[in-house]
């Protein structure tokens, strides 16, 4: 039986060993959510695969499963999925009895030996060079990092946006866990995201389980503080990938927001939002869908001649 079958739609299919997949996952303390995120399917699909409700799956998904479990594809295939070698035709191995041995002059034999040796040496050097290049390339040395982008200041009690820009310099996809530790008393308002983002009810920290291909992925949330905040709000977080032994790396970028009576979009704190400042808001924050930054208020301030902050009412007063 071939290692893979072809479905009616022409898609390569393989038979998997659900029990083996579950054992490998549990041995590595991996959750079905992690597997689903890595393979880009639902947790219900992972459960069905492990319980052999779908014994045959797409070979592309099986390869992703093997990569997530860090094993070869053959280790998660069903025992029936073994390639059978074609029988050897023994007649082809028996030399013809009538063929007379060819006699090669000594000088010709010496020259014929040198050519294969030179060719083998050249091929070997080429393989070594290619291996060194591959080892140093982004394919084998991917780097994942996270950078925080947030305003330099904000009004106490008013929400402001926070962006987390994740970057993968390698060409191989990487799964990651991002943790953002939120100060006590602050409220997180999540935006719509393709990654699994949740807020820990016990600690108030933000957790994200995702997978990134080559390039950048931007996540965002809105942080709302209480009115009696300290003068400076500090944030910190980490990003972790299994490729680096599970060692958390600190999120770089901005980490402090000063509590001042100026709107966060008013970068130069001149009590107005000018053309450059509103364009910066659109450029920096429009890439995250569902980020609630109150664009109506920002546009109203931009349309007006200025604004001021009323600490008693907790509202901005817009000048016509």
Tab-separated table of C-alpha atoms in Angstrom:
chain	number	residue	atom	x	y	z
A	1	UNK	CA	0.000	0.000	0.000
A	2	UNK	CA	1.319	3.445	-0.864
A	3	UNK	CA	2.375	5.847	1.860
A	4	UNK	CA	-0.420	8.198	0.808
A	5	UNK	CA	-3.653	7.903	-1.074
A	6	UNK	CA	-5.297	10.348	-3.436
A	7	UNK	CA	-8.835	11.422	-2.584
A	8	UNK	CA	-11.509	11.987	-5.165
A	9	UNK	CA	-10.591	15.654	-5.274
A	10	UNK	CA	-6.968	14.825	-6.022
A	11	UNK	CA	-5.730	15.766	-2.512
A	12	UNK	CA	-3.070	13.456	-0.977
A	13	UNK	CA	-4.462	11.654	2.091
A	14	UNK	CA	-2.809	9.546	4.793
A	15	UNK	CA	-4.076	7.273	7.557
A	16	UNK	CA	-2.980	8.455	10.997
A	17	UNK	CA	-2.618	6.711	14.347
A	18	UNK	CA	-4.797	8.790	16.676
A	19	UNK	CA	-3.674	6.968	19.817
A	20	UNK	CA	-0.007	7.587	18.988
A	21	UNK	CA	-0.707	11.281	18.331
A	22	UNK	CA	-2.432	11.662	21.693
A	23	UNK	CA	0.410	9.862	23.516
A	24	UNK	CA	3.039	12.100	21.901
A	25	UNK	CA	1.044	15.242	22.702
A	26	UNK	CA	0.471	14.291	26.338
A	27	UNK	CA	4.103	13.234	26.778
A	28	UNK	CA	5.157	16.778	25.792
A	29	UNK	CA	2.425	18.423	27.913
A	30	UNK	CA	0.871	20.013	24.832
A	31	UNK	CA	-2.779	21.027	24.820
A	32	UNK	CA	-5.277	20.417	22.060
A	33	UNK	CA	-5.571	24.212	21.765
A	34	UNK	CA	-1.853	24.468	21.003
A	35	UNK	CA	-2.102	21.714	18.399
A	36	UNK	CA	-5.155	23.320	16.818
A	37	UNK	CA	-3.405	26.692	16.613
A	38	UNK	CA	-0.291	25.141	15.088
A	39	UNK	CA	-2.115	23.039	12.489
A	40	UNK	CA	-4.647	25.842	11.879
A	41	UNK	CA	-7.730	23.729	12.647
A	42	UNK	CA	-10.230	23.618	15.527
A	43	UNK	CA	-9.811	21.773	18.822
A	44	UNK	CA	-12.773	19.579	17.847
A	45	UNK	CA	-10.850	18.460	14.772
A	46	UNK	CA	-7.807	17.531	16.890
A	47	UNK	CA	-10.093	15.538	19.210
A	48	UNK	CA	-11.654	13.680	16.283
A	49	UNK	CA	-8.223	12.833	14.877
A	50	UNK	CA	-7.050	11.456	18.218
A	51	UNK	CA	-10.234	9.406	18.656
A	52	UNK	CA	-9.958	8.033	15.091
A	53	UNK	CA	-13.245	9.527	13.949
A	54	UNK	CA	-11.344	10.762	10.908
A	55	UNK	CA	-8.712	8.023	10.329
A	56	UNK	CA	-7.659	9.559	6.989
A	57	UNK	CA	-6.635	13.226	6.809
A	58	UNK	CA	-4.865	15.492	4.359
A	59	UNK	CA	-1.160	14.792	4.124
A	60	UNK	CA	-0.463	18.537	4.506
A	61	UNK	CA	-2.215	18.520	7.894
A	62	UNK	CA	-0.364	15.354	8.906
A	63	UNK	CA	2.946	17.070	8.155
A	64	UNK	CA	1.917	20.016	10.361
A	65	UNK	CA	0.981	17.577	13.128
A	66	UNK	CA	4.376	15.902	12.925
A	67	UNK	CA	6.134	19.278	12.989
A	68	UNK	CA	4.169	20.378	16.066
A	69	UNK	CA	5.034	17.103	17.827
A	70	UNK	CA	8.672	17.330	16.626
A	71	UNK	CA	8.642	13.852	15.093
A	72	UNK	CA	8.889	12.383	11.632
A	73	UNK	CA	5.694	11.886	9.657
A	74	UNK	CA	6.104	8.099	9.739
A	75	UNK	CA	5.805	8.058	13.555
A	76	UNK	CA	2.181	9.234	13.500
A	77	UNK	CA	1.003	7.135	10.551
A	78	UNK	CA	-1.082	3.996	10.882
A	79	UNK	CA	0.776	0.677	10.645
A	80	UNK	CA	-0.922	-0.031	7.327
A	81	UNK	CA	0.714	3.054	5.809
A	82	UNK	CA	3.959	1.358	4.848
A	83	UNK	CA	5.454	1.387	1.441
A	84	UNK	CA	6.042	-1.968	-0.211
A	85	UNK	CA	9.186	-2.388	-2.234
A	86	UNK	CA	8.744	-3.875	-5.745
A	87	UNK	CA	10.188	-7.386	-6.244
A	88	UNK	CA	13.692	-7.515	-7.565
A	89	UNK	CA	14.148	-9.113	-10.978
A	90	UNK	CA	16.977	-11.542	-10.299
A	91	UNK	CA	17.509	-12.117	-13.997
A	92	UNK	CA	18.716	-8.539	-14.326
A	93	UNK	CA	21.373	-9.190	-11.685
A	94	UNK	CA	22.886	-12.225	-13.491
A	95	UNK	CA	25.529	-11.150	-16.017
A	96	UNK	CA	25.376	-12.675	-19.480
A	97	UNK	CA	27.626	-15.741	-19.701
A	98	UNK	CA	28.626	-14.958	-23.257
A	99	UNK	CA	29.892	-11.488	-22.408
A	100	UNK	CA	33.668	-11.458	-22.510
A	101	UNK	CA	35.541	-9.428	-19.872
A	102	UNK	CA	36.737	-6.075	-21.153
A	103	UNK	CA	40.465	-5.534	-20.819
A	104	UNK	CA	41.435	-1.936	-19.989
A	105	UNK	CA	45.010	-0.712	-20.403
A	106	UNK	CA	46.700	0.261	-17.093
A	107	UNK	CA	47.085	3.929	-18.095
A	108	UNK	CA	43.465	4.196	-19.142
A	109	UNK	CA	42.314	2.571	-15.884
A	110	UNK	CA	44.385	5.046	-13.831
A	111	UNK	CA	42.879	8.015	-15.650
A	112	UNK	CA	39.365	6.654	-15.282
A	113	UNK	CA	39.870	6.366	-11.500
A	114	UNK	CA	41.027	10.000	-11.141
A	115	UNK	CA	37.966	11.475	-12.831
A	116	UNK	CA	35.379	9.902	-10.466
A	117	UNK	CA	37.498	10.826	-7.429
A	118	UNK	CA	37.699	14.466	-8.541
A	119	UNK	CA	33.971	14.529	-9.206
A	120	UNK	CA	33.191	13.022	-5.797
A	121	UNK	CA	35.467	15.558	-4.077
A	122	UNK	CA	33.795	18.460	-5.892
A	123	UNK	CA	30.347	17.190	-4.958
A	124	UNK	CA	31.421	16.748	-1.328
A	125	UNK	CA	32.775	20.302	-1.124
A	126	UNK	CA	29.561	21.607	-2.649
A	127	UNK	CA	27.465	19.718	-0.109
A	128	UNK	CA	29.549	21.104	2.779
A	129	UNK	CA	29.211	24.679	1.494
A	130	UNK	CA	25.467	24.256	1.004
A	131	UNK	CA	25.096	22.779	4.503
A	132	UNK	CA	27.011	25.677	6.084
A	133	UNK	CA	24.894	28.212	4.217
A	134	UNK	CA	21.695	26.418	5.200
A	135	UNK	CA	22.740	26.248	8.848
A	136	UNK	CA	23.402	29.980	8.961
A	137	UNK	CA	20.308	30.899	6.936
A	138	UNK	CA	17.027	32.129	8.447
A	139	UNK	CA	15.540	28.702	7.756
A	140	UNK	CA	17.677	27.173	10.497
A	141	UNK	CA	18.101	30.279	12.682
A	142	UNK	CA	14.690	31.904	12.973
A	143	UNK	CA	14.318	34.721	15.461
A	144	UNK	CA	11.070	35.745	17.104
A	145	UNK	CA	10.654	38.988	19.007
A	146	UNK	CA	7.913	41.259	20.292
A	147	UNK	CA	7.846	45.054	20.489
A	148	UNK	CA	5.367	47.150	22.442
A	149	UNK	CA	4.069	50.415	20.974
A	150	UNK	CA	2.046	52.749	23.178
A	151	UNK	CA	1.509	56.501	23.679
A	152	UNK	CA	3.928	58.509	25.782
A	153	UNK	CA	1.085	59.903	27.911
A	154	UNK	CA	-2.623	59.583	28.626
A	155	UNK	CA	-5.291	61.104	30.846
A	156	UNK	CA	-5.984	59.228	34.119
A	157	UNK	CA	-9.179	57.221	33.835
A	158	UNK	CA	-9.256	57.391	30.028
A	159	UNK	CA	-8.495	54.417	27.727
A	160	UNK	CA	-5.452	54.329	25.457
A	161	UNK	CA	-4.250	51.768	22.871
A	162	UNK	CA	-1.358	49.323	23.159
A	163	UNK	CA	0.142	47.505	20.160
A	164	UNK	CA	2.265	44.341	20.334
A	165	UNK	CA	4.207	43.803	17.115
A	166	UNK	CA	5.541	40.232	16.808
A	167	UNK	CA	8.262	39.541	14.244
A	168	UNK	CA	9.620	36.265	12.841
A	169	UNK	CA	12.824	36.724	10.840
A	170	UNK	CA	12.951	33.060	9.804
A	171	UNK	CA	11.072	31.393	6.977
A	172	UNK	CA	9.721	28.536	9.098
A	173	UNK	CA	6.469	29.195	11.020
A	174	UNK	CA	6.853	29.508	14.789
A	175	UNK	CA	4.321	29.043	17.578
A	176	UNK	CA	4.555	31.465	20.480
A	177	UNK	CA	3.083	32.357	23.860
A	178	UNK	CA	2.914	36.056	24.712
A	179	UNK	CA	2.249	37.344	28.226
A	180	UNK	CA	1.572	40.980	29.082
A	181	UNK	CA	1.442	41.809	32.791
A	182	UNK	CA	-1.206	44.450	33.471
A	183	UNK	CA	-0.957	46.782	36.514
A	184	UNK	CA	-3.530	46.254	39.248
A	185	UNK	CA	-6.702	48.273	38.803
A	186	UNK	CA	-6.362	48.585	35.029
A	187	UNK	CA	-8.979	47.148	32.682
A	188	UNK	CA	-8.136	45.414	29.398
A	189	UNK	CA	-10.412	45.764	26.372
A	190	UNK	CA	-9.423	43.185	23.757
A	191	UNK	CA	-9.571	43.679	20.000
A	192	UNK	CA	-10.587	41.053	17.451
A	193	UNK	CA	-7.609	38.820	16.693
A	194	UNK	CA	-6.847	35.615	14.807
A	195	UNK	CA	-4.714	34.456	17.744
A	196	UNK	CA	-6.127	32.990	20.959
A	197	UNK	CA	-5.983	36.004	23.324
A	198	UNK	CA	-7.399	35.792	26.846
A	199	UNK	CA	-7.174	37.689	30.126
A	200	UNK	CA	-6.220	35.751	33.261
A	201	UNK	CA	-8.941	36.532	35.811
A	202	UNK	CA	-6.660	35.776	38.761
A	203	UNK	CA	-3.637	37.876	37.827
A	204	UNK	CA	-5.184	40.238	35.269
A	205	UNK	CA	-2.398	39.433	32.825
A	206	UNK	CA	-3.012	39.082	29.103
A	207	UNK	CA	-2.083	35.764	27.472
A	208	UNK	CA	-1.874	34.994	23.780
A	209	UNK	CA	-1.230	31.657	22.063
A	210	UNK	CA	-0.523	32.049	18.361
A	211	UNK	CA	1.536	31.074	15.358
A	212	UNK	CA	3.406	33.405	13.032
A	213	UNK	CA	4.866	32.820	9.604
A	214	UNK	CA	7.724	34.846	8.121
A	215	UNK	CA	7.105	38.553	8.694
A	216	UNK	CA	5.137	40.528	11.263
A	217	UNK	CA	1.924	40.049	13.224
A	218	UNK	CA	0.362	42.927	15.168
A	219	UNK	CA	-1.920	42.425	18.169
A	220	UNK	CA	-3.620	45.220	20.036
A	221	UNK	CA	-5.681	45.997	23.098
A	222	UNK	CA	-7.019	49.042	24.921
A	223	UNK	CA	-6.013	49.719	28.524
A	224	UNK	CA	-8.284	51.737	30.778
A	225	UNK	CA	-6.874	52.996	34.075
A	226	UNK	CA	-8.528	54.277	37.206
A	227	UNK	CA	-8.597	58.001	37.961
A	228	UNK	CA	-6.349	57.632	40.990
A	229	UNK	CA	-3.432	56.202	39.052
A	230	UNK	CA	0.166	57.029	39.904
A	231	UNK	CA	2.125	59.504	37.798
A	232	UNK	CA	3.607	56.760	35.593
A	233	UNK	CA	2.000	53.509	34.444
A	234	UNK	CA	4.489	50.710	33.755
A	235	UNK	CA	3.947	47.629	31.569
A	236	UNK	CA	6.107	44.568	31.032
A	237	UNK	CA	5.743	41.221	29.305
A	238	UNK	CA	7.459	38.253	27.665
A	239	UNK	CA	7.256	36.139	24.524
A	240	UNK	CA	8.175	32.442	24.496
A	241	UNK	CA	8.880	30.025	21.647
A	242	UNK	CA	9.755	26.321	21.875
A	243	UNK	CA	12.452	26.789	19.240
A	244	UNK	CA	14.642	28.464	21.877
A	245	UNK	CA	14.124	25.950	24.643
A	246	UNK	CA	11.082	27.711	26.073
A	247	UNK	CA	13.087	30.621	27.491
A	248	UNK	CA	10.918	33.761	27.797
A	249	UNK	CA	12.247	36.880	26.087
A	250	UNK	CA	11.318	40.349	27.327
A	251	UNK	CA	9.040	42.459	25.145
A	252	UNK	CA	11.012	45.460	23.928
A	253	UNK	CA	9.812	48.952	23.034
A	254	UNK	CA	7.916	51.451	25.157
A	255	UNK	CA	6.949	50.390	28.664
A	256	UNK	CA	5.836	53.580	30.447
A	257	UNK	CA	2.857	55.923	30.071
A	258	UNK	CA	2.791	59.221	31.963
A	259	UNK	CA	-0.550	60.282	33.446
A	260	UNK	CA	-1.058	63.849	32.159
A	261	UNK	CA	-4.104	66.036	31.240
A	262	UNK	CA	-3.532	65.603	27.494
A	263	UNK	CA	-5.175	63.252	25.006
A	264	UNK	CA	-2.861	60.384	24.052
A	265	UNK	CA	-3.076	61.325	20.334
A	266	UNK	CA	-1.849	64.858	21.135
A	267	UNK	CA	1.820	63.932	20.946
A	268	UNK	CA	3.274	67.420	21.458
A	269	UNK	CA	0.742	68.239	24.223
A	270	UNK	CA	-0.380	71.568	22.725
A	271	UNK	CA	-4.099	70.944	23.458
A	272	UNK	CA	-4.962	70.202	19.849
A	273	UNK	CA	-4.745	67.303	17.401
A	274	UNK	CA	-3.204	68.484	14.141
A	275	UNK	CA	-3.081	66.875	10.694
A	276	UNK	CA	0.125	64.939	11.310
A	277	UNK	CA	-1.130	63.570	14.611
A	278	UNK	CA	-4.452	62.292	13.267
A	279	UNK	CA	-2.670	60.742	10.258
A	280	UNK	CA	-0.303	58.983	12.677
A	281	UNK	CA	-3.316	57.515	14.511
A	282	UNK	CA	-4.727	56.117	11.266
A	283	UNK	CA	-1.349	54.742	10.140
A	284	UNK	CA	-0.359	53.170	13.456
A	285	UNK	CA	-3.627	51.757	14.776
A	286	UNK	CA	-5.897	51.013	11.800
A	287	UNK	CA	-4.132	47.679	11.092
A	288	UNK	CA	-5.684	46.083	14.193
A	289	UNK	CA	-9.363	45.360	13.595
A	290	UNK	CA	-11.779	46.032	16.418
A	291	UNK	CA	-9.396	48.282	18.379
A	292	UNK	CA	-11.721	50.633	20.276
A	293	UNK	CA	-9.802	53.922	20.363
A	294	UNK	CA	-12.812	56.304	20.056
A	295	UNK	CA	-11.997	57.722	16.627
A	296	UNK	CA	-15.123	59.913	16.812
A	297	UNK	CA	-13.637	61.862	19.725
A	298	UNK	CA	-10.258	62.171	17.993
A	299	UNK	CA	-11.883	63.476	14.809
A	300	UNK	CA	-14.043	65.939	16.776
A	301	UNK	CA	-10.931	67.352	18.466
A	302	UNK	CA	-9.191	67.551	15.076
A	303	UNK	CA	-12.171	69.392	13.548
A	304	UNK	CA	-12.177	71.897	16.420
A	305	UNK	CA	-9.616	74.531	17.310
A	306	UNK	CA	-8.448	72.801	20.473
A	307	UNK	CA	-9.493	71.019	23.645
A	308	UNK	CA	-9.038	70.954	27.405
A	309	UNK	CA	-9.447	68.273	30.045
A	310	UNK	CA	-11.989	68.701	32.848
A	311	UNK	CA	-10.809	66.540	35.735
A	312	UNK	CA	-14.040	67.050	37.704
A	313	UNK	CA	-16.367	65.740	35.007
A	314	UNK	CA	-13.820	63.363	33.502
A	315	UNK	CA	-14.500	64.656	29.990
A	316	UNK	CA	-12.727	66.554	27.216
A	317	UNK	CA	-14.044	70.003	26.381
A	318	UNK	CA	-13.700	70.656	22.643
A	319	UNK	CA	-13.242	74.221	21.456
A	320	UNK	CA	-15.130	75.107	18.235
